């Protein structure tokens, strides 16, 4: 296929791009800025740009870096790139697409720090784990002194908010030392603790990446094209990072200032305007076509965007043939509103062929607006998922678990309303209310005297250290509460089981942050700390698992507008459009900070009326076919309508009465692009072990429990990696490389310093024994921890190969194992053969595979031939097909005895 023909197919298949999209894809300008409105097909534009670079311009995949705002967006873009490249260039053209980075900025920073800047043995705290860590370390950081007028929990939260401002705004530490010396000292102490325990945080990763790149930018030398999605949502630190990465590369950015809604966490839409100041040669292209929504919806959105005060924007042009529908309705009360919406959902799913997942309910605040929906949906059996930071603890099952774990502390308490601590549940009332909440979640659960006696026995067992970790105690509690009677094939039970997986993650977040550094368990003290964490932070910060993964549950999504960014539904309800809720009454309220308000743009973090307008605009443009705007007159007091409703065109909106149903609408079911999910090799093996085990671990994220020796295998692998690199790149002899690597890099996050030394000596002895026996193999290492990603059927498979050995033009894959107790030889052989299959697809034929067991210095060969690879491909494709079709039935057998979830599996085979 010639270049002209290739370009023609890129811009016309599977659909023809608009003229503005074509300009964006085909432009060879070094700096390009795309202004793409809601539903303008920006993901498709980005995808075709990447395909154009790969197939027409013959750019190597390793030379392209693409940043997306979320991992979900990265998955979508990666899926489309693979699909288009495969369709236009065939299987061979997909062979090295895994060398291209498509993911979040934070993920890229971690890769840089891990592979090039010496942070290979660091772990990452997410926001919740970081908060738990600050709760633990706050007194040492003197946060009580910083927040003299606050309680301890508020001081911890304000400290986290403030350090995120410091990193996002790149505030000078010299200025902090001069202006806010107490905070400055606490910040330095905090960073020292993070380094001591070898932990990274999201915002600090960006800061560290910038610092290291400015000293040595050589790891970026291969980057020739940098593509950034959602540029209006980056912060100043990310902007600086992008400029560093793109110093010797072409930069292609896409954004829409109308949809800047994350200022409260540092996003700065001014970065989008400043891009042309940084790069005067920038070519700006506007994409105004909207392919998502019906004409009436776009008319309303355009009219509303004219009310923006800080900037004026060109109108979107609807391209769909369907008119769409915008409905306005007023109810007497919030209960009437929720009941009417429930009626419409049932009609839509019963008679219009929609699924529950086709419906989104978007609110300004889940806290204020979700309660009536929760009660009515539960009574009617409508499956739903609650978003927003209080989403999880709006569920009675979450409240039940929260109360029962709080009951374990002698000073335990539960605050039903996190915004009013006047009323607390304490003592044995926690037991009674906890059981009552559980019964509300699972009405079939019978309560009797034995129930309470079993729970009292569970409490004694926890406090007497009977359980190894939080997860074990949690699983035991679930069994006592009748978890084994839940049926994952029933949608409501599946949602509940998924939420319990989220609670499992919550417990791990707190436990791991509390014990990092080798701090010993003290169950009474740990339970007291957990109680405060639950009430002061978790109850207002943990969300339910969202159902935007095709493996997840089919449910109505009730969420905040912030969460809805980037999503779309055929039908969107926007309820509670009343005064003081939308716009939020908190807009512009001063927040507490531990730094001077005049050293950063504080208004950006505290909100403006313009921010609220953008939120309304984003919510409206999520609807594909029907947008329903609703309000109510009264709750406990009279409410007025949201002022924003006056900024909508009457001609585009149909007013209906609360006695009416939605007008008849002919939904045209369109086949969406089939999403190509990415699977790690470990996931494939997990599915082979047992599909239900896979669902618990990979879909619902049940934790397996924190053990003191957690990370031992990773530590050995990390030492081997660094030793191999020293042998390969620095001419170390094998033994000295191994000794040096262990002494520099061996680290286990949950082992105390005193015990660490003895474990490190044992590890050194183990690894020296291994490399002495395999000294010649260590000299044959071709590549260490080689990343692999390759297309297979309706998915991509990815993994990281421990080492690739090379000798006389023959390549061998070797995987290191600490033991064969968790993964059998047959399962490890499948992993090796999967790697061999992938390497063959990308052009590196493998002649041999092997498994090395580090503890006993043995190596077992694994046969690789074409027949085995064919069988491997057939097996993997079968597993993937089953996952995509949500086939998660349990397969009881020998694995049950080793399964981490056997206690909470109704199908587990008795030993």
XYZ file of C-alpha atoms in Angstrom, residues 223-716:
494
model
C 10.902 10.666 22.500
C 10.048 12.353 19.199
C 6.297 12.886 19.576
C 4.493 13.884 22.760
C 0.688 13.831 22.674
C -1.336 15.212 25.590
C -5.080 14.771 26.033
C -7.233 16.950 28.350
C -4.556 19.640 28.410
C -6.934 22.077 30.119
C -6.783 19.874 33.229
C -3.020 19.834 33.786
C -1.358 21.775 36.603
C 1.736 23.960 36.473
C 4.124 21.174 37.493
C 2.749 18.902 34.783
C 3.046 21.741 32.275
C 6.736 22.102 33.145
C 7.247 18.347 32.841
C 5.586 18.347 29.404
C 7.870 21.154 28.253
C 10.914 19.186 29.423
C 9.813 15.992 27.668
C 8.924 17.922 24.524
C 12.111 19.983 24.402
C 13.419 18.012 21.433
C 10.095 16.565 20.309
C 6.915 17.584 18.549
C 4.036 18.340 20.917
C 0.378 17.780 20.064
C -2.146 18.885 22.704
C -5.919 18.574 22.866
C -8.297 20.280 25.262
C -11.439 22.301 25.847
C -11.337 25.199 28.342
C -15.140 24.953 28.631
C -14.614 21.673 30.452
C -12.006 22.732 33.016
C -13.582 21.424 36.217
C -10.690 20.266 38.385
C -9.232 23.605 39.540
C -9.888 22.633 43.158
C -7.107 20.076 42.851
C -4.664 22.217 40.875
C -5.776 22.126 37.239
C -5.061 25.409 35.484
C -6.864 26.207 32.235
C -4.417 29.072 31.692
C -1.870 26.438 30.673
C -3.943 25.860 27.548
C -3.696 29.544 26.573
C -0.044 29.759 27.602
C 0.943 26.957 25.225
C 1.026 29.408 22.324
C 3.240 31.738 24.381
C 5.724 28.950 25.052
C 5.656 27.927 21.386
C 4.916 30.891 19.059
C 4.938 28.559 16.044
C 1.868 26.736 17.391
C -0.843 25.830 14.897
C -4.306 26.009 16.510
C -7.130 23.926 15.045
C -10.741 24.060 16.233
C -12.877 20.930 16.038
C -16.457 22.053 16.501
C -18.419 19.018 15.336
C -20.318 17.120 18.029
C -20.965 13.461 17.280
C -22.282 12.452 20.666
C -25.515 14.321 21.318
C -28.801 15.074 19.586
C -29.414 18.512 18.099
C -31.605 19.829 20.914
C -28.981 18.927 23.510
C -26.284 20.782 21.588
C -28.530 23.791 21.062
C -29.065 23.996 24.809
C -25.345 23.538 25.547
C -24.325 26.227 23.035
C -26.845 28.691 24.407
C -25.688 27.991 27.947
C -21.991 28.412 27.071
C -22.791 31.959 25.960
C -23.391 32.760 29.649
C -19.722 32.130 30.470
C -18.163 35.388 31.614
C -14.403 34.851 31.439
C -14.275 33.713 27.805
C -16.467 33.258 24.748
C -16.426 30.076 22.735
C -17.487 29.021 19.257
C -20.671 26.981 19.118
C -20.572 23.221 18.575
C -22.127 21.850 15.391
C -24.325 18.766 15.920
C -23.726 16.060 13.311
C -26.208 13.400 14.431
C -29.431 13.069 12.486
C -31.463 12.567 15.661
C -32.946 15.632 17.355
C -32.462 14.333 20.841
C -34.548 15.559 23.723
C -34.046 18.025 26.578
C -36.797 17.779 29.190
C -37.487 20.151 32.060
C -39.665 19.066 34.980
C -40.498 20.366 38.444
C -41.585 18.231 41.410
C -43.049 19.037 44.778
C -40.377 17.274 46.881
C -37.052 15.520 46.465
C -38.816 12.215 47.211
C -41.274 12.853 44.370
C -38.340 13.635 42.093
C -36.481 10.427 42.915
C -39.647 8.341 42.612
C -40.460 9.804 39.184
C -36.904 9.151 37.938
C -37.128 5.562 39.211
C -40.400 5.182 37.236
C -38.698 6.404 34.070
C -35.708 4.105 34.546
C -38.001 1.105 34.867
C -39.928 2.143 31.740
C -36.743 2.681 29.758
C -35.267 -0.674 30.737
C -38.538 -2.615 30.453
C -39.845 -1.237 27.142
C -37.085 0.672 25.333
C -34.346 -1.921 25.277
C -31.955 0.111 27.442
C -29.824 -1.483 30.131
C -29.331 0.039 33.572
C -25.782 0.926 32.549
C -27.190 3.171 29.790
C -28.441 5.623 32.415
C -26.489 8.218 34.374
C -27.773 10.392 37.222
C -25.466 13.372 37.685
C -25.596 15.521 40.815
C -23.552 18.390 42.174
C -23.160 16.618 45.514
C -23.839 12.996 46.368
C -24.007 13.947 50.034
C -27.010 16.223 49.641
C -28.793 14.763 46.634
C -28.285 10.988 46.625
C -30.203 9.784 49.754
C -33.748 9.686 48.291
C -32.498 7.787 45.224
C -30.682 5.251 47.363
C -33.775 4.370 49.362
C -36.153 4.240 46.408
C -33.778 2.262 44.153
C -33.152 -0.244 46.920
C -36.878 -0.716 47.541
C -37.566 -1.219 43.846
C -34.635 -3.518 43.145
C -32.957 -1.149 40.698
C -29.216 -1.961 40.655
C -27.146 1.169 41.120
C -23.650 2.375 41.870
C -22.946 5.540 43.837
C -20.049 7.771 42.872
C -18.642 10.745 44.690
C -16.327 10.646 47.653
C -19.068 9.574 50.038
C -20.478 7.014 47.639
C -19.293 3.883 49.385
C -20.556 4.845 52.825
C -24.001 5.688 51.513
C -24.397 1.921 51.344
C -25.755 0.149 54.455
C -23.265 -2.695 53.999
C -20.389 -0.209 54.210
C -21.892 1.494 57.235
C -22.336 -1.903 58.879
C -18.707 -2.905 58.374
C -17.565 0.555 59.504
C -19.553 0.330 62.730
C -18.495 -3.227 63.509
C -14.799 -2.473 63.044
C -15.193 0.724 65.104
C -16.822 -1.422 67.814
C -13.546 -3.322 68.166
C -11.922 -0.327 69.869
C -12.685 0.296 73.542
C -13.166 3.971 72.626
C -14.878 3.199 69.343
C -17.561 5.394 67.835
C -19.437 5.975 64.591
C -20.633 9.308 63.245
C -23.730 8.718 61.056
C -23.480 12.214 59.590
C -19.819 13.066 58.854
C -20.707 16.770 58.716
C -22.187 16.784 62.205
C -20.285 15.120 65.020
C -22.879 16.012 67.648
C -24.415 12.557 67.580
C -22.184 9.509 67.862
C -22.937 5.832 68.204
C -20.753 4.239 70.872
C -20.342 1.073 72.928
C -22.545 -1.914 72.232
C -24.869 0.336 70.254
C -22.246 -0.013 67.519
C -22.905 -3.742 67.486
C -26.675 -3.333 67.402
C -26.677 -0.596 64.750
C -24.048 -2.411 62.694
C -26.118 -5.589 62.547
C -29.225 -3.534 61.780
C -27.483 -1.830 58.845
C -26.316 -5.187 57.534
C -29.885 -6.481 57.692
C -30.974 -3.412 55.724
C -28.428 -4.312 53.017
C -29.350 -8.017 53.079
C -32.943 -8.420 54.323
C -32.660 -12.212 54.088
C -30.001 -12.207 56.823
C -31.642 -13.472 60.007
C -30.734 -11.894 63.339
C -30.885 -13.854 66.598
C -28.999 -14.269 69.854
C -26.395 -16.471 68.195
C -25.604 -13.650 65.756
C -24.504 -11.336 68.546
C -22.623 -14.053 70.437
C -20.668 -14.967 67.289
C -19.744 -11.331 66.761
C -18.622 -10.932 70.382
C -16.436 -14.002 69.916
C -15.041 -12.447 66.721
C -14.186 -9.284 68.668
C -12.322 -11.282 71.328
C -10.398 -13.135 68.625
C -9.377 -9.901 66.892
C -8.138 -8.221 70.058
C -6.273 -11.354 71.145
C -4.324 -11.359 67.844
C -5.841 -14.558 66.519
C -5.874 -13.226 62.967
C -2.747 -12.653 60.897
C -3.928 -9.416 59.304
C -6.938 -7.155 58.799
C -8.089 -9.087 55.741
C -8.352 -12.360 57.634
C -10.451 -10.706 60.346
C -12.593 -9.063 57.658
C -13.230 -12.346 55.862
C -14.196 -14.002 59.145
C -16.670 -11.178 59.801
C -18.197 -11.612 56.346
C -18.759 -15.312 56.952
C -20.495 -14.567 60.261
C -22.739 -12.093 58.419
C -23.898 -14.633 55.852
C -21.670 -13.575 52.959
C -21.561 -17.147 51.685
C -25.274 -16.950 50.886
C -24.769 -14.121 48.391
C -25.123 -15.052 44.732
C -22.877 -13.117 42.284
C -25.204 -14.005 39.397
C -27.861 -11.763 41.005
C -27.112 -8.154 39.995
C -27.874 -6.609 43.387
C -25.739 -9.200 45.197
C -22.929 -8.613 42.703
C -22.962 -4.856 43.389
C -22.885 -5.532 47.138
C -20.012 -8.024 46.801
C -18.129 -5.497 44.683
C -18.581 -2.861 47.394
C -17.254 -5.279 49.997
C -14.163 -5.668 47.813
C -13.766 -1.886 48.039
C -13.960 -2.146 51.828
C -11.274 -4.815 51.678
C -9.078 -2.276 49.849
C -9.886 0.372 52.472
C -8.700 -1.895 55.280
C -5.516 -2.663 53.358
C -4.912 1.045 52.712
C -5.009 1.791 56.420
C -3.109 -1.303 57.538
C -0.324 -0.958 54.968
C 0.197 2.718 55.750
C 0.172 2.042 59.482
C 2.691 -0.792 59.333
C 5.082 0.455 56.648
C 8.589 0.618 58.059
C 8.117 -2.479 60.196
C 5.876 -1.067 62.892
C 4.459 -3.926 64.935
C 0.762 -4.716 65.054
C -1.060 -3.680 68.195
C -4.640 -4.705 67.509
C -6.247 -2.499 70.148
C -4.216 0.524 69.063
C -4.691 -0.297 65.380
C -8.459 -0.538 65.819
C -8.560 2.821 67.563
C -6.608 4.380 64.703
C -8.823 2.667 62.143
C -11.931 4.016 63.881
C -10.634 7.574 63.562
C -9.576 6.993 59.958
C -13.022 5.647 59.084
C -14.927 8.485 60.705
C -12.582 11.383 59.966
C -11.627 10.539 56.408
C -12.797 7.307 54.782
C -16.534 7.890 55.245
C -16.279 11.036 53.097
C -13.587 9.919 50.665
C -14.124 6.364 49.406
C -16.121 5.751 46.257
C -17.890 2.695 45.004
C -16.205 0.833 42.142
C -17.429 2.412 38.911
C -18.975 0.218 36.214
C -17.095 1.704 33.245
C -15.260 -1.578 32.723
C -17.128 -4.125 30.609
C -16.232 -6.763 33.199
C -18.160 -4.864 35.882
C -21.783 -4.788 36.944
C -24.741 -3.530 34.907
C -26.143 -0.741 37.072
C -27.461 2.813 37.012
C -24.610 5.176 37.814
C -25.459 7.852 40.377
C -22.439 10.114 40.584
C -21.019 13.601 40.819
C -20.452 15.609 37.664
C -16.718 15.639 38.387
C -16.733 11.849 38.105
C -18.775 11.941 34.902
C -16.146 13.836 32.908
C -15.196 11.762 29.878
C -18.247 9.495 30.171
C -21.522 9.446 28.240
C -24.927 7.798 28.442
C -27.991 7.597 26.174
C -30.034 9.062 29.040
C -28.772 11.549 31.636
C -30.842 12.789 34.563
C -29.713 16.034 36.235
C -31.818 16.212 39.417
C -31.794 18.609 42.391
C -31.277 21.701 40.228
C -32.198 23.968 43.111
C -30.666 27.030 44.714
C -27.712 26.528 47.074
C -27.130 23.031 45.694
C -26.267 24.071 42.173
C -24.322 26.340 42.165
C -22.915 24.946 45.388
C -23.351 27.184 48.427
C -19.704 26.407 49.259
C -18.391 28.081 46.104
C -15.784 30.689 46.999
C -15.657 29.742 50.686
C -12.236 30.156 52.227
C -10.422 26.910 52.950
C -7.733 26.335 55.541
C -4.129 26.258 54.340
C -0.799 25.938 56.116
C 0.857 28.434 53.780
C 0.245 32.097 53.084
C -2.757 32.702 50.867
C -0.950 35.308 48.769
C 1.835 33.064 47.460
C -0.475 31.071 45.158
C -3.745 31.569 43.288
C -5.998 30.543 46.137
C -9.251 31.394 44.314
C -8.567 28.587 41.857
C -8.738 26.044 44.676
C -11.736 27.582 46.432
C -14.009 27.862 43.396
C -15.901 30.503 41.463
C -19.322 30.827 39.867
C -17.652 30.319 36.480
C -16.413 26.934 37.677
C -20.005 26.001 38.509
C -21.125 27.022 35.010
C -18.510 24.728 33.499
C -19.778 21.884 35.644
C -23.339 22.394 34.425
C -22.079 22.463 30.823
C -20.136 19.223 31.304
C -23.172 17.485 32.807
C -25.465 18.534 29.967
C -23.057 17.354 27.288
C -22.807 13.825 28.748
C -26.241 12.983 27.264
C -26.426 11.268 23.885
C -30.214 11.079 23.411
C -32.121 12.489 26.369
C -31.127 15.035 29.023
C -33.609 15.477 31.873
C -33.337 18.647 33.978
C -35.346 18.435 37.176
C -35.857 20.307 40.412
C -38.171 20.255 43.420
C -39.942 22.947 45.392
C -39.378 21.841 48.935
C -37.708 19.438 51.276
C -37.622 20.653 54.872
C -37.834 24.181 53.501
C -38.701 25.926 50.264
C -36.176 25.848 47.438
C -35.817 28.059 44.406
C -34.783 26.826 40.971
C -31.154 26.729 39.920
C -30.346 30.066 38.273
C -28.604 28.251 35.428
C -31.959 27.041 34.114
C -32.655 30.633 33.053
C -29.624 30.466 30.736
C -31.139 27.764 28.546
C -33.104 28.318 25.324
C -36.829 27.739 25.813
C -37.218 26.650 22.207
C -34.888 23.649 22.706
C -36.485 22.377 25.913
C -39.727 20.491 26.439
C -41.508 21.235 29.715
C -43.522 18.366 31.147
C -45.626 17.842 34.263
C -44.639 15.598 37.158
C -47.684 13.478 36.218
C -46.230 12.786 32.768
C -43.761 10.168 31.629
C -40.868 11.050 29.404
C -42.021 11.693 25.827
C -41.761 8.754 23.489
C -38.315 8.504 21.940
C -36.948 6.087 19.375
C -33.539 5.009 20.608
C -31.276 3.906 17.802
C -28.929 1.286 19.107
C -25.506 1.836 17.638
C -22.693 -0.640 17.826
C -19.928 0.987 19.775
C -16.298 0.341 19.002
C -15.437 -2.931 20.658
C -13.127 -2.182 23.518
C -9.837 -4.036 23.482
C -8.866 -4.653 27.087
C -5.322 -5.161 28.264
C -4.552 -8.211 30.356
C -1.403 -8.905 32.336
C -0.076 -12.422 32.072
C -0.682 -12.812 35.806
C -4.373 -12.109 35.210
C -4.582 -14.878 32.619
C -3.039 -17.312 35.074
C -5.414 -16.117 37.793
C -8.361 -16.918 35.529
C -6.963 -20.339 34.778
C -6.692 -21.055 38.499
C -10.381 -20.256 38.977
C -12.684 -17.727 37.273
C -14.308 -16.752 40.583
C -10.867 -16.182 42.073
C -10.137 -13.915 39.097
C -13.311 -11.911 39.684
C -12.585 -11.437 43.377
C -8.982 -10.403 42.743
C -9.015 -8.506 39.449
C -12.585 -7.207 39.048
C -13.719 -6.624 42.632
C -10.210 -6.050 44.067
C -10.489 -8.145 47.206
C -7.213 -7.892 49.063
C -5.234 -10.980 49.962
C -3.883 -9.624 53.256
C -0.743 -7.904 54.481
C 1.944 -10.227 55.771
C 5.241 -9.116 57.281
C 7.206 -10.867 54.515
C 5.136 -9.084 51.862
C 7.529 -7.985 49.138
C 10.303 -10.523 49.726
C 10.054 -11.956 46.230
C 9.988 -8.467 44.703
C 13.065 -7.516 46.708
C 15.005 -10.521 45.369
